[in-house]
Coordinates of C-alpha atoms in Angstrom, one line a residue:
X1 CA 53.4 -0.1 38.7
X2 CA 52.2 0.8 35.2
X3 CA 50.3 -1.9 33.3
X4 CA 51.8 -0.4 30.1
X5 CA 55.6 -0.8 30.3
X6 CA 57.6 1.8 28.5
X7 CA 55.0 4.6 28.9
X8 CA 55.2 7.4 31.5
X9 CA 53.1 6.8 34.6
X10 CA 51.2 10.0 33.9
X11 CA 50.1 8.5 30.6
X12 CA 50.0 4.8 31.4
X13 CA 48.1 4.8 34.7
X14 CA 45.5 2.0 34.6
X15 CA 42.6 4.3 35.4
X16 CA 43.3 6.4 32.4
X17 CA 42.4 3.5 30.1
X18 CA 39.8 1.7 32.2
X19 CA 37.0 2.7 29.9
X20 CA 38.7 1.1 26.9
X21 CA 39.4 -2.3 28.5
X22 CA 36.5 -4.7 28.9
X23 CA 36.7 -6.7 32.2
X24 CA 36.6 -10.3 31.1
X25 CA 36.2 -11.4 34.6
X26 CA 33.1 -9.3 35.4
X27 CA 29.6 -9.3 34.1
X28 CA 29.6 -6.7 31.3
X29 CA 26.5 -4.6 31.5
X30 CA 26.7 -1.6 29.2
X31 CA 24.0 1.0 29.0
X32 CA 22.4 0.5 25.7
X33 CA 19.6 2.4 24.1
X34 CA 16.5 0.1 23.7
X35 CA 16.4 0.8 19.9
X36 CA 20.1 -0.3 19.6
X37 CA 19.5 -3.3 21.7
X38 CA 16.7 -4.3 19.2
X39 CA 19.3 -3.9 16.4
X40 CA 21.8 -6.2 18.1
X41 CA 19.2 -8.8 18.9
X42 CA 17.9 -8.7 15.3
X43 CA 21.4 -9.1 13.9
X44 CA 21.9 -12.0 16.3
X45 CA 18.8 -13.7 15.0
X46 CA 20.2 -13.8 11.5
X47 CA 22.7 -16.5 12.7
X48 CA 25.6 -14.6 11.1
X49 CA 28.6 -13.0 12.7
X50 CA 28.7 -9.3 13.6
X51 CA 30.8 -7.1 15.8
X52 CA 30.6 -3.5 17.2
X53 CA 33.9 -2.0 16.1
X54 CA 34.1 0.8 18.7
X55 CA 32.1 2.9 21.1
X56 CA 30.7 0.2 23.4
X57 CA 30.7 2.8 26.2
X58 CA 28.6 5.3 24.2
X59 CA 25.5 3.3 23.3
X60 CA 22.7 4.9 25.4
X61 CA 22.9 8.3 23.6
X62 CA 25.5 7.8 20.9
X63 CA 27.4 11.0 20.1
X64 CA 28.4 9.8 16.7
X65 CA 28.0 6.8 14.4
X66 CA 27.5 3.3 15.7
X67 CA 30.1 1.4 13.7
X68 CA 29.4 -2.3 13.0
X69 CA 31.1 -5.0 10.9
X70 CA 28.8 -7.8 9.6
X71 CA 29.3 -10.9 7.6
X72 CA 28.7 -10.6 3.9
X73 CA 26.2 -13.4 4.1
X74 CA 23.7 -11.1 5.9
X75 CA 23.9 -8.3 3.3
X76 CA 21.0 -9.5 1.0
X77 CA 18.6 -9.2 3.9
X78 CA 20.2 -6.5 5.9
X79 CA 17.8 -3.7 4.8
X80 CA 14.8 -5.8 5.7
X81 CA 16.4 -6.9 9.0
X82 CA 17.0 -3.4 10.1
X83 CA 13.6 -2.1 9.0
X84 CA 12.2 -4.6 11.5
X85 CA 14.2 -2.7 14.1
X86 CA 12.9 0.7 13.1
X87 CA 15.7 1.9 10.8
X88 CA 15.7 3.2 7.2
X89 CA 18.6 3.1 4.9
X90 CA 20.1 6.2 3.2
X91 CA 21.9 5.2 0.0
X92 CA 25.4 6.6 -0.5
X93 CA 27.4 5.6 -3.5
X94 CA 31.2 5.7 -3.4
X95 CA 31.7 4.6 0.2
X96 CA 32.9 1.1 -0.4
X97 CA 31.0 -1.5 1.7
X98 CA 29.6 1.2 4.0
X99 CA 25.8 1.2 4.5
X100 CA 24.1 4.0 6.5
X101 CA 20.9 3.5 8.4
X102 CA 19.0 6.1 10.5
X103 CA 16.3 6.1 13.1
X104 CA 14.6 9.0 14.8
X105 CA 13.7 8.8 18.5
X106 CA 10.8 11.2 19.2
X107 CA 11.0 11.0 23.0
X108 CA 14.6 12.0 22.9
X109 CA 14.5 14.2 19.9
X110 CA 17.6 12.5 18.6
X111 CA 18.8 10.5 15.6
X112 CA 20.8 7.2 15.7
X113 CA 23.0 6.5 12.8
X114 CA 24.3 3.0 12.0
X115 CA 27.5 2.8 9.8
X116 CA 27.7 -0.8 8.8
X117 CA 30.5 -2.4 6.8
X118 CA 31.2 -5.9 5.5
X119 CA 34.9 -5.2 4.6
X120 CA 37.6 -3.5 6.6
X121 CA 39.0 -0.8 4.3
X122 CA 40.8 2.4 5.0
X123 CA 41.5 5.7 3.4
X124 CA 39.3 8.7 2.6
X125 CA 37.7 6.9 -0.3
X126 CA 38.0 3.3 1.2
X127 CA 40.8 2.7 -1.4
X128 CA 43.1 0.9 1.0
X129 CA 41.6 -2.6 1.1
X130 CA 42.8 -5.2 3.6
X131 CA 40.8 -8.4 3.5
X132 CA 40.9 -8.6 7.3
X133 CA 37.1 -8.7 7.9
X134 CA 36.5 -12.5 7.9
X135 CA 39.4 -13.2 10.3
X136 CA 38.3 -10.4 12.7
X137 CA 34.7 -11.8 12.7
X138 CA 36.1 -15.3 13.4
X139 CA 38.1 -14.1 16.4
X140 CA 35.3 -12.0 17.9
X141 CA 34.5 -12.1 21.6
X142 CA 31.2 -11.8 23.5
X143 CA 30.8 -9.1 26.1
X144 CA 27.3 -9.2 27.6
X145 CA 24.8 -8.7 24.7
X146 CA 27.6 -7.4 22.4
X147 CA 30.1 -9.0 20.1
X148 CA 33.4 -7.0 20.1
X149 CA 36.7 -7.5 18.2
X150 CA 39.3 -9.5 20.0
X151 CA 41.2 -7.1 22.1
X152 CA 44.4 -7.0 20.0
X153 CA 42.3 -6.8 16.8
X154 CA 40.4 -3.9 18.4
X155 CA 43.6 -2.1 19.2
X156 CA 45.1 -2.5 15.7
X157 CA 41.8 -1.5 14.0
X158 CA 41.7 1.6 16.1
X159 CA 45.3 2.4 15.2
X160 CA 44.7 2.0 11.5
X161 CA 41.5 4.0 11.7
X162 CA 43.2 6.9 13.4
X163 CA 46.3 6.9 11.1
X164 CA 44.8 6.0 7.7
X165 CA 41.3 7.3 8.0
X166 CA 41.8 10.4 10.1
X167 CA 45.4 11.1 9.1
X168 CA 46.3 12.6 12.5
X169 CA 45.7 12.2 16.2
X170 CA 43.3 14.8 17.5
X171 CA 43.8 15.8 21.2
X172 CA 40.6 14.1 22.3
X173 CA 41.8 10.9 20.7
X174 CA 45.2 10.8 22.4
X175 CA 44.1 8.4 25.2
X176 CA 42.6 6.0 22.7
X177 CA 45.8 6.1 20.6
X178 CA 48.0 5.5 23.6
X179 CA 45.8 2.6 24.8
X180 CA 45.8 1.0 21.4
X181 CA 49.6 1.3 21.1
X182 CA 50.0 -0.3 24.6
X183 CA 47.7 -3.2 23.9
X184 CA 48.8 -4.1 20.4
X185 CA 52.0 -6.0 19.7
X186 CA 54.1 -6.8 16.6
X187 CA 53.1 -10.4 16.8
X188 CA 49.4 -9.9 16.4
X189 CA 47.6 -11.1 13.2
X190 CA 46.9 -7.6 12.0
X191 CA 50.6 -6.7 12.6
X192 CA 51.6 -9.7 10.5
X193 CA 49.4 -8.3 7.7
X194 CA 51.2 -5.0 7.9
X195 CA 54.6 -6.6 7.8
X196 CA 53.7 -8.6 4.8
X197 CA 52.3 -5.5 3.1
X198 CA 55.2 -3.1 3.9
X199 CA 58.1 -5.2 5.1
X200 CA 59.3 -6.7 8.3
X201 CA 59.3 -4.4 11.3
X202 CA 56.8 -1.8 9.9
X203 CA 54.1 -2.7 12.5
X204 CA 56.6 -2.3 15.3
X205 CA 57.7 1.1 13.9
X206 CA 54.1 2.3 14.0
X207 CA 53.7 1.1 17.6
X208 CA 56.9 2.8 18.6
X209 CA 55.7 6.1 17.0
X210 CA 52.4 6.1 18.8
X211 CA 53.8 4.9 22.1
X212 CA 56.3 7.8 22.1
X213 CA 53.5 10.3 22.1
X214 CA 55.1 12.2 19.2
X215 CA 51.9 12.7 17.4
X216 CA 53.1 15.7 15.3
X217 CA 54.7 13.3 12.9
X218 CA 51.6 11.1 12.5
X219 CA 50.4 12.9 9.4
X220 CA 53.7 12.3 7.6
X221 CA 53.6 8.6 8.7
X222 CA 50.0 8.3 7.4
X223 CA 51.0 9.8 4.1
X224 CA 54.0 7.4 3.8
X225 CA 51.8 4.4 4.6
X226 CA 49.2 5.4 2.1
X227 CA 51.8 6.1 -0.6
X228 CA 53.5 2.7 -0.1
X229 CA 50.1 1.0 -0.2
X230 CA 49.4 2.4 -3.6
X231 CA 52.9 2.5 -5.1
X232 CA 53.0 -0.9 -6.9
X233 CA 49.4 -1.2 -8.0
X234 CA 46.9 1.0 -9.7
X235 CA 43.8 -0.5 -8.0
X236 CA 43.7 1.8 -5.1
X237 CA 44.0 4.9 -7.3
X238 CA 41.2 3.6 -9.6
X239 CA 39.0 2.9 -6.5
X240 CA 39.7 6.4 -5.2
X241 CA 38.8 8.1 -8.5
X242 CA 35.7 5.9 -8.9
X243 CA 34.4 6.6 -5.4
X244 CA 35.2 10.3 -5.7
X245 CA 33.0 10.5 -8.8
X246 CA 30.2 8.3 -7.3
X247 CA 30.0 10.5 -4.2
X248 CA 29.0 13.4 -6.4
X249 CA 25.6 11.7 -6.8
X250 CA 25.0 12.5 -3.1
X251 CA 22.9 10.5 -0.5
X252 CA 19.4 9.5 -1.3
X253 CA 16.5 7.4 0.0
X254 CA 15.3 4.2 -1.6
X255 CA 12.4 5.0 -3.9
X256 CA 10.7 8.3 -4.3
X257 CA 11.5 11.0 -1.7
X258 CA 8.5 12.1 0.4
X259 CA 7.1 15.5 -0.1
X260 CA 6.6 17.5 3.1
X261 CA 4.7 20.8 2.7
X262 CA 4.0 23.6 5.2
X263 CA 0.9 25.9 5.1
X264 CA 0.2 28.9 7.4
X265 CA -0.3 32.6 7.4
X266 CA 2.7 34.9 7.5
X267 CA 4.4 35.0 10.9
X268 CA 3.5 31.4 11.8
X269 CA 7.1 30.3 11.3
X270 CA 7.0 28.3 8.0
X271 CA 10.5 29.1 6.8
X272 CA 12.0 28.8 10.3
X273 CA 10.5 25.4 10.7
X274 CA 11.8 24.1 7.4
X275 CA 15.3 25.5 8.0
X276 CA 15.2 23.8 11.4
X277 CA 14.1 20.5 9.9
X278 CA 16.8 20.6 7.3
X279 CA 19.6 21.4 9.7
X280 CA 18.6 18.9 12.4
X281 CA 17.7 15.9 10.2
X282 CA 20.5 13.8 8.7
X283 CA 18.2 12.7 5.9
X284 CA 19.0 14.0 2.4
X285 CA 16.5 16.9 1.8
X286 CA 16.0 20.0 -0.4
X287 CA 14.1 23.2 0.4
X288 CA 11.7 24.3 -2.3
X289 CA 9.7 27.5 -2.3
X290 CA 6.2 27.3 -3.8
X291 CA 4.9 30.8 -3.1
X292 CA 2.8 32.0 -6.0
X293 CA 1.9 35.5 -4.9
X294 CA 4.9 36.6 -2.9
X295 CA 5.9 40.2 -3.7
X296 CA 9.3 41.4 -5.0
X297 CA 11.0 44.7 -5.7
X298 CA 10.0 44.3 -9.4
X299 CA 6.2 44.4 -8.6
X300 CA 5.6 48.0 -9.8
X301 CA 7.1 47.1 -13.2
X302 CA 5.4 43.7 -13.5
X303 CA 1.9 45.3 -12.9
X304 CA 2.4 47.7 -15.8
X305 CA 3.0 45.0 -18.4
X306 CA -0.2 43.3 -19.6
X307 CA -0.2 39.6 -18.7
X308 CA 3.1 39.8 -16.7
X309 CA 1.5 38.9 -13.4
X310 CA -0.1 35.8 -14.8
X311 CA 3.2 34.9 -16.6
X312 CA 5.1 35.3 -13.4
X313 CA 2.6 33.0 -11.6
X314 CA 2.9 30.3 -14.3
X315 CA 6.7 30.6 -14.1
X316 CA 6.6 30.1 -10.4
X317 CA 4.3 27.1 -10.8
X318 CA 6.6 25.4 -13.3
X319 CA 9.7 26.2 -11.3
X320 CA 8.4 25.0 -7.9
X321 CA 6.5 22.0 -9.2
X322 CA 9.2 20.7 -11.5
X323 CA 11.9 21.2 -8.9
X324 CA 9.9 19.3 -6.3
X325 CA 9.3 16.4 -8.7
X326 CA 12.9 16.2 -9.7
X327 CA 14.1 16.3 -6.0
X328 CA 11.6 13.6 -5.1
X329 CA 12.6 11.5 -8.1
X330 CA 16.2 11.6 -6.9
X331 CA 15.1 10.1 -3.5
X332 CA 15.5 13.2 -1.4
X333 CA 13.0 14.7 1.1
X334 CA 11.2 17.7 -0.5
X335 CA 10.6 20.4 2.1
X336 CA 8.1 22.8 0.5
X337 CA 7.5 26.3 1.8
X338 CA 3.9 26.8 0.8
X339 CA 1.9 24.6 -1.5
X340 CA -0.4 24.9 -4.4
X341 CA -3.2 24.0 -1.9
X342 CA -3.0 27.7 -1.0
X343 CA -5.3 28.2 -4.0
X344 CA -8.0 26.2 -2.2
X345 CA -8.4 28.8 0.5
X346 CA -11.9 30.3 0.7
X347 CA -11.9 33.7 -0.8
X348 CA -14.6 36.4 -0.9
X349 CA -13.6 37.4 -4.4
X350 CA -14.7 35.6 -7.5
X351 CA -11.7 34.3 -9.4
X352 CA -11.3 35.1 -13.1
X353 CA -11.4 32.2 -15.6
X354 CA -7.6 32.7 -16.1
X355 CA -7.0 32.7 -12.4
X356 CA -8.9 29.5 -11.9
X357 CA -7.0 27.9 -14.8
X358 CA -3.6 28.8 -13.3
X359 CA -4.8 27.5 -9.9
X360 CA -5.8 24.2 -11.5
X361 CA -2.4 24.1 -13.3
X362 CA -0.6 24.5 -10.0
X363 CA -2.5 21.7 -8.3
X364 CA -2.0 19.5 -11.3
X365 CA 1.8 20.0 -11.7
X366 CA 2.8 20.0 -8.0
X367 CA 3.5 16.5 -6.6
X368 CA 0.9 15.3 -4.1
X369 CA 2.3 16.1 -0.7
X370 CA 2.8 13.0 1.6
X371 CA 2.5 15.3 4.7
X372 CA 1.0 18.8 5.1
X373 CA 2.0 20.6 8.2
X374 CA -0.5 23.3 9.0
X375 CA 1.0 25.7 11.6
X376 CA -1.6 27.2 13.9
X377 CA -0.9 30.3 16.1
X378 CA -3.0 33.2 17.3
X379 CA -3.2 36.2 14.9
X380 CA -1.8 38.6 17.6
X381 CA 1.3 36.4 18.0
X382 CA 1.8 36.1 14.2
X383 CA 1.5 39.9 13.9
X384 CA 4.0 40.4 16.8
X385 CA 6.5 38.1 15.1
X386 CA 6.5 39.6 11.6
X387 CA 4.5 42.8 11.8
X388 CA 2.7 42.3 8.5
X389 CA -1.0 42.7 7.8
X390 CA -3.1 43.0 11.0
X391 CA -4.1 40.6 13.8
X392 CA -7.6 40.6 12.5
X393 CA -6.6 39.6 9.0
X394 CA -4.2 37.0 10.3
X395 CA -6.9 35.5 12.5
X396 CA -9.2 35.2 9.5
X397 CA -6.5 33.5 7.5
X398 CA -5.8 31.2 10.5
X399 CA -9.4 30.1 10.4
X400 CA -9.3 29.5 6.7
X401 CA -6.2 27.3 7.0
X402 CA -7.7 25.3 9.8
X403 CA -10.8 24.7 7.6
X404 CA -8.6 23.7 4.7
X405 CA -6.7 21.3 6.9
X406 CA -9.9 19.4 7.5
X407 CA -10.2 18.8 3.8
X408 CA -6.7 17.6 3.2
X409 CA -6.2 13.9 4.1
X410 CA -2.5 14.2 4.8
X411 CA -2.7 17.4 6.8
X412 CA -1.6 17.6 10.4
X413 CA -2.2 20.7 12.6
X414 CA 0.9 21.8 14.6
X415 CA 0.7 24.3 17.5
X416 CA 3.1 27.0 16.3
X417 CA 2.6 29.2 19.4
X418 CA 5.3 27.1 21.1
X419 CA 9.1 27.6 20.8
X420 CA 10.8 26.8 17.5
X421 CA 12.5 23.7 19.0
X422 CA 9.2 22.3 20.2
X423 CA 7.5 22.9 16.9
X424 CA 10.5 21.3 15.1
X425 CA 10.4 18.3 17.4
X426 CA 6.7 17.5 16.7
X427 CA 7.3 18.1 13.0
X428 CA 10.3 15.8 13.0
X429 CA 8.2 13.1 14.5
X430 CA 5.4 13.5 11.9
X431 CA 8.0 13.5 9.1
X432 CA 9.6 10.3 10.4
X433 CA 6.2 8.6 10.7
X434 CA 5.5 9.6 7.1
X435 CA 8.8 8.2 5.9
X436 CA 8.6 4.8 7.7
X437 CA 4.8 4.3 8.0
X438 CA 2.6 4.5 11.0
X439 CA 3.4 0.9 12.1
X440 CA 7.1 1.8 12.7
X441 CA 6.6 5.5 13.6
X442 CA 8.1 5.3 17.1
X443 CA 10.3 2.3 17.9
X444 CA 10.9 3.8 21.4
X445 CA 7.2 3.6 22.2
X446 CA 6.2 0.0 21.3
X447 CA 3.0 0.2 23.4
X448 CA 1.2 2.1 20.7
X449 CA 0.0 -0.8 18.6
X450 CA -1.4 -0.2 15.0
X451 CA -4.4 -2.2 14.0
X452 CA -2.5 -4.6 11.7
X453 CA -0.3 -5.7 14.7
X454 CA -3.5 -6.9 16.4
X455 CA -4.3 -8.8 13.3
X456 CA -0.8 -10.3 13.3
X457 CA -1.7 -11.7 16.7
X458 CA -4.8 -13.4 15.4
X459 CA -2.8 -16.7 15.1
X460 CA -3.4 -17.2 18.8
X461 CA -7.0 -18.2 17.9
X462 CA -5.6 -21.1 15.8
X463 CA -4.2 -22.7 19.0
X464 CA -6.5 -25.0 21.0
X465 CA -5.3 -23.6 24.3
X466 CA -7.0 -20.9 26.5
X467 CA -3.7 -19.5 27.8
X468 CA -0.4 -19.2 25.9
X469 CA 1.8 -19.7 28.9
X470 CA 5.5 -18.8 28.6
X471 CA 6.1 -17.1 25.2
X472 CA 9.4 -17.0 23.3
X473 CA 10.0 -15.3 20.0
X474 CA 12.6 -14.7 17.4
X475 CA 13.3 -13.6 13.8
X476 CA 12.0 -10.4 12.3
X477 CA 10.1 -9.2 15.3
X478 CA 10.1 -5.4 15.6
X479 CA 9.7 -3.5 18.9
X480 CA 6.0 -3.0 18.3
X481 CA 5.3 -6.6 17.8
X482 CA 7.4 -7.6 20.8
X483 CA 5.3 -5.2 22.9
X484 CA 2.1 -6.8 21.6
X485 CA 3.4 -10.2 22.6
X486 CA 3.9 -9.0 26.1
X487 CA 0.1 -8.8 26.3
X488 CA 0.0 -12.5 25.9
X489 CA 2.9 -13.1 28.3
X490 CA 4.4 -10.1 30.3
X491 CA 7.6 -12.1 30.5
X492 CA 7.8 -12.8 26.7
X493 CA 11.5 -13.4 25.9
X494 CA 13.4 -13.2 22.7
X495 CA 15.2 -16.5 22.0
X496 CA 18.9 -15.9 22.2
X497 CA 21.1 -17.4 19.5
X498 CA 24.1 -17.6 21.9
X499 CA 22.3 -19.8 24.4
X500 CA 22.1 -17.2 27.1
X501 CA 18.4 -18.1 27.8
X502 CA 19.8 -21.1 29.6
X503 CA 17.3 -23.9 30.4
X504 CA 14.2 -21.8 29.8
X505 CA 11.4 -23.7 28.1
X506 CA 8.6 -22.0 26.4
X507 CA 5.0 -23.1 26.0
X508 CA 4.7 -21.1 22.8
X509 CA 7.4 -20.1 20.3
X510 CA 6.7 -17.5 17.6
X511 CA 9.3 -17.2 14.8
X512 CA 9.0 -14.6 12.0
X513 CA 10.7 -15.5 8.8
X514 CA 13.3 -17.8 10.5
X515 CA 16.4 -19.3 9.0
X516 CA 17.2 -22.9 9.7
X517 CA 19.5 -22.1 12.6
X518 CA 16.8 -20.1 14.4
X519 CA 14.2 -22.8 13.6
X520 CA 16.3 -25.5 15.3
X521 CA 16.9 -23.2 18.2
X522 CA 13.2 -22.5 18.6
X523 CA 12.4 -26.3 18.6
X524 CA 15.0 -27.0 21.3
X525 CA 13.6 -24.2 23.5
X526 CA 10.0 -25.5 23.3
X527 CA 8.5 -27.6 26.1
X528 CA 6.7 -30.9 25.6
X529 CA 3.2 -30.3 24.2
X530 CA 4.2 -26.7 23.4
X531 CA 3.1 -25.0 20.2
X532 CA 5.3 -23.4 17.6
X533 CA 4.0 -20.7 15.2
X534 CA 6.0 -19.9 12.1
X535 CA 5.3 -16.7 10.1
X536 CA 7.0 -17.4 6.8
X537 CA 7.1 -16.3 3.2
X538 CA 7.7 -18.2 -0.1
X539 CA 11.2 -17.4 -1.3
X540 CA 13.1 -18.0 -4.5
X541 CA 16.6 -17.2 -3.3
X542 CA 19.0 -20.1 -2.8
X543 CA 19.9 -21.2 0.7
X544 CA 19.5 -23.9 3.4
X545 CA 16.0 -24.5 4.8
X546 CA 12.5 -24.6 3.4
X547 CA 11.4 -22.2 0.7
X548 CA 7.6 -22.7 0.8
X549 CA 4.8 -23.0 3.3
X550 CA 4.6 -26.7 2.4
X551 CA 8.3 -27.0 3.0
X552 CA 8.0 -25.6 6.5
X553 CA 5.1 -28.0 7.2
X554 CA 7.2 -31.0 6.2
X555 CA 10.1 -29.6 8.4
X556 CA 7.9 -29.6 11.4
X557 CA 6.5 -33.1 10.7
X558 CA 10.1 -34.5 10.3
X559 CA 10.9 -32.9 13.6
X560 CA 8.2 -34.9 15.3
X561 CA 5.5 -32.2 15.5
X562 CA 1.8 -33.1 15.5
X563 CA -1.4 -31.3 14.4
X564 CA 0.6 -29.3 11.8
X565 CA -1.5 -26.8 9.9
X566 CA -1.0 -24.1 7.3
X567 CA -2.9 -20.9 7.2
X568 CA -2.6 -18.5 4.2
X569 CA -2.1 -14.9 5.2
X570 CA -4.0 -12.6 2.8
X571 CA -2.9 -10.4 1.2
X572 CA 0.5 -10.1 2.8
X573 CA 2.4 -11.2 5.9
X574 CA 3.0 -7.6 7.0
X575 CA -0.6 -6.4 6.5
X576 CA -2.9 -9.5 6.7
X577 CA -6.7 -9.2 6.5
X578 CA -7.6 -12.9 6.5
X579 CA -6.2 -16.2 7.9
X580 CA -7.3 -18.9 5.5
X581 CA -6.8 -22.6 6.3
X582 CA -5.2 -24.1 3.1
X583 CA -6.7 -27.5 4.0
X584 CA -10.1 -26.1 3.3
X585 CA -10.5 -25.9 -0.5
X586 CA -13.8 -24.0 -0.2
X587 CA -12.2 -21.3 2.0
X588 CA -9.3 -20.9 -0.4
X589 CA -11.6 -20.7 -3.5
X590 CA -13.8 -18.1 -1.8
X591 CA -10.8 -16.0 -0.8
X592 CA -9.4 -16.1 -4.4
X593 CA -12.7 -15.0 -5.7
X594 CA -12.9 -12.2 -3.2
X595 CA -9.5 -10.8 -4.1
X596 CA -9.7 -11.3 -7.8
X597 CA -10.8 -7.7 -8.2
X598 CA -7.6 -6.4 -6.5
X599 CA -4.6 -5.2 -8.4
X600 CA -3.3 -8.0 -10.6
X601 CA -6.0 -10.2 -9.0
X602 CA -7.5 -11.3 -12.3
X603 CA -4.1 -12.5 -13.5
X604 CA -3.2 -14.3 -10.2
X605 CA -6.6 -15.9 -9.7
X606 CA -6.3 -18.6 -12.5
X607 CA -2.8 -19.5 -11.3
X608 CA -4.0 -19.9 -7.8
X609 CA -7.0 -22.0 -8.8
X610 CA -4.7 -24.2 -10.9
X611 CA -2.3 -24.7 -8.0
X612 CA -5.2 -25.6 -5.8
X613 CA -6.6 -28.1 -8.3
X614 CA -3.1 -29.8 -8.6
X615 CA -2.6 -29.9 -4.8
X616 CA 0.3 -27.4 -5.0
X617 CA -1.3 -24.4 -3.2
X618 CA 1.0 -24.8 -0.2
X619 CA 3.9 -24.3 -2.5
X620 CA 2.3 -21.4 -4.4
X621 CA 1.0 -19.4 -1.5
X622 CA 3.2 -16.3 -1.0
X623 CA 2.9 -16.1 2.8
X624 CA 1.3 -17.8 5.7
X625 CA 1.4 -19.2 9.2
X626 CA 2.5 -22.8 10.0
X627 CA 1.6 -24.1 13.4
X628 CA 2.3 -27.4 15.1
X629 CA 2.4 -29.1 18.5
X630 CA 5.5 -30.6 19.9
X631 CA 5.0 -34.2 21.1
X632 CA 7.1 -35.3 24.1
X633 CA 9.8 -37.0 22.0
X634 CA 10.1 -34.3 19.4
X635 CA 13.1 -32.6 20.9
X636 CA 15.2 -35.8 20.4
X637 CA 14.8 -35.9 16.7
X638 CA 16.7 -34.0 14.0
X639 CA 14.9 -31.0 12.5
X640 CA 15.6 -31.1 8.8

C-alpha cells in the first residue's frame, strides 16, 4: 500500500522517497565531511539556533551549496566563528540575508560553499519576504549531529524554493517535489501563512498542482504567486530594483584582494595555469597581463619610431600596475601573468640608464605580490610545448628564474613538468594558504601545527598537574587547535551543547571565547578538582556574561573555583608571544616596557601603566587566559 494516498504507486512507492525521509526511530548517522562537521559544531557552540535547510544526504562531498538558516543573534560573530572552522567570506551585495563562505580542501581538490541566511525569503532577488525564519528555527528537530527543519516545514520550504526561486520543476527535482507535496498538508503553519497571504485554499491548490504531476503549469503558477505577492505593495518591487543594482558591484573579499603572480620561461604553462585557477576557483578574481616585452604585429613600425619602444613599455607598466591595484582595491584576487620582477633576472647585457629607470618604475608601481608561483620545467619540455627559442636558451632562463625565486620572499617553486591539473591543484593550495594564512591553510590536515599553536598550548604549564587527564574543549577551537589538544589527550572531546556527551566528566576543560551558556556547560562537565582554562578577550559589545578578564575571574570565583589566576596574552590571543601573570606588577611593567617600541606601543604604554597603578589592569588587558580549579562543591553553585 502506498504511504502517499492519492499518488500512483509508480510514483508514491516508499523506496522512491526513502532518502528524503529521516528515520526518527533509528540512529541517524549521515556521512559528513570533517570540515563541515567542524562548522556544525562551531555553530552549536554559539548557543544559538541553526538548521540545515536541505541536502543532509550530500554532506561528504557536496555537489552544490550547503544551505543553512541561522538565528539573527549569531550574525555579529558569524564571520569570526566560521573563520575558526577554516572558511572565508565572499561579500555579495544584493542577495538579501544570504552570506557566502568558502573553504578549499587540498586533499580532495574541491571547494565547499556555505550559503547561510537569517531570513526565509524567496524570488530571484529575495524580494518575497515571509518572516517564517524564527518559527522554523523554534520548531527544528535534531537528527544526529544535525538540526533539520521539522518535516512539514521542510516540505513546504522545499515547495516554495522550487516554485518561487526556481520557477519550474526540473526533471531531476521531480521526486523531491512529489515527496514534498505528499508530506505537506494545508493545515501546516507555512500553509496557514500562504492562506493568510493569498486567500483561503491557496496552499491546498498548490499541493494539488504538485501532487498531480502536471509540472508544465508550474511556471505559470509561480508567476501568478509572485504577481499576487507584489500586487498590493511596492516594497517587493523596491527590494528587487535595489538588489538588482547592488549585484552589479559583484562579489568581493573583505579587505584588499591578494596579488598572485606567475613567473616562468615561455612554454612552462603560465597562462594555462592562471586560466585553470580562475575557472576552478569560486573566489572573485581577475586576470592581469604584465608582460613588458611581449611582441606584437606592430613591432616593425614601433621600432622605426624613436622612443616608441620605451613609450610602449611605460604604457604597459601603467596599464598592468594600475589595473592590478584597482582590482586588488576592489577585493578581488589578482592573477598576474608575468610580473615586474622579470626585470630582476640576471642579464649579460648592461642596461641603459633609461632601461634601468623604466625597470625601477615597473617595480615601484606594481603592487607587491602576496604569492609568486615560479613554474619549473626542463628546457626540452618547454620547447616541445611551445616551439619557441631553443632548449638551451630555455634551460638558461629556467636557471635564472630559479635563482630569482631564491631572492623573493613570497616565491614558491612549482613543478610544471606534471599535468595541468596537478599543477593547478598545488597552485590552488598555495593560493588558499596565502588567502587565509598558514595557520588555517589546510583544515582537512589538522596534524600540521604552526608554531603559534604550540604557543597557544603553553597554558598547560600554568597548571600544577603533570598529566592533563581527560580533556574537553569548546568555543572557537579550529581543527588545527583541536588536533593539538589530542596530543595532550588522544580522546579529547568537544563539549556538546545538546548534552550528547552524557555523563562524561573532564579533568581539564579549555574554552576559547565562550559565551555564558558554554561557560556554564563547561563547569557542569568538569570533575571535582578539575581545572578550567578560559581563553578570553575584552569586549565592548553588549550582552550577557563577563566582558573583561577580571569579570571572568569573578565569574569563576562565584562558581566556587579556587586558585583562580589571570595571565595576559601578549600581543594577541591568536598570536601570543608571552604569558604574563597579571598578579605580578613587575612582570607586567617589564612587558609594557618591552612592547612600547611596537606599533602604537608608545601611546598604549602610559594607559597600561595607569591601569596597573589604579589596580584596573585586569579590566584593561585586551586578551588573556583565566584558569581555576573546581573544588568538590563547585558544581552545586550557580555560575554567574
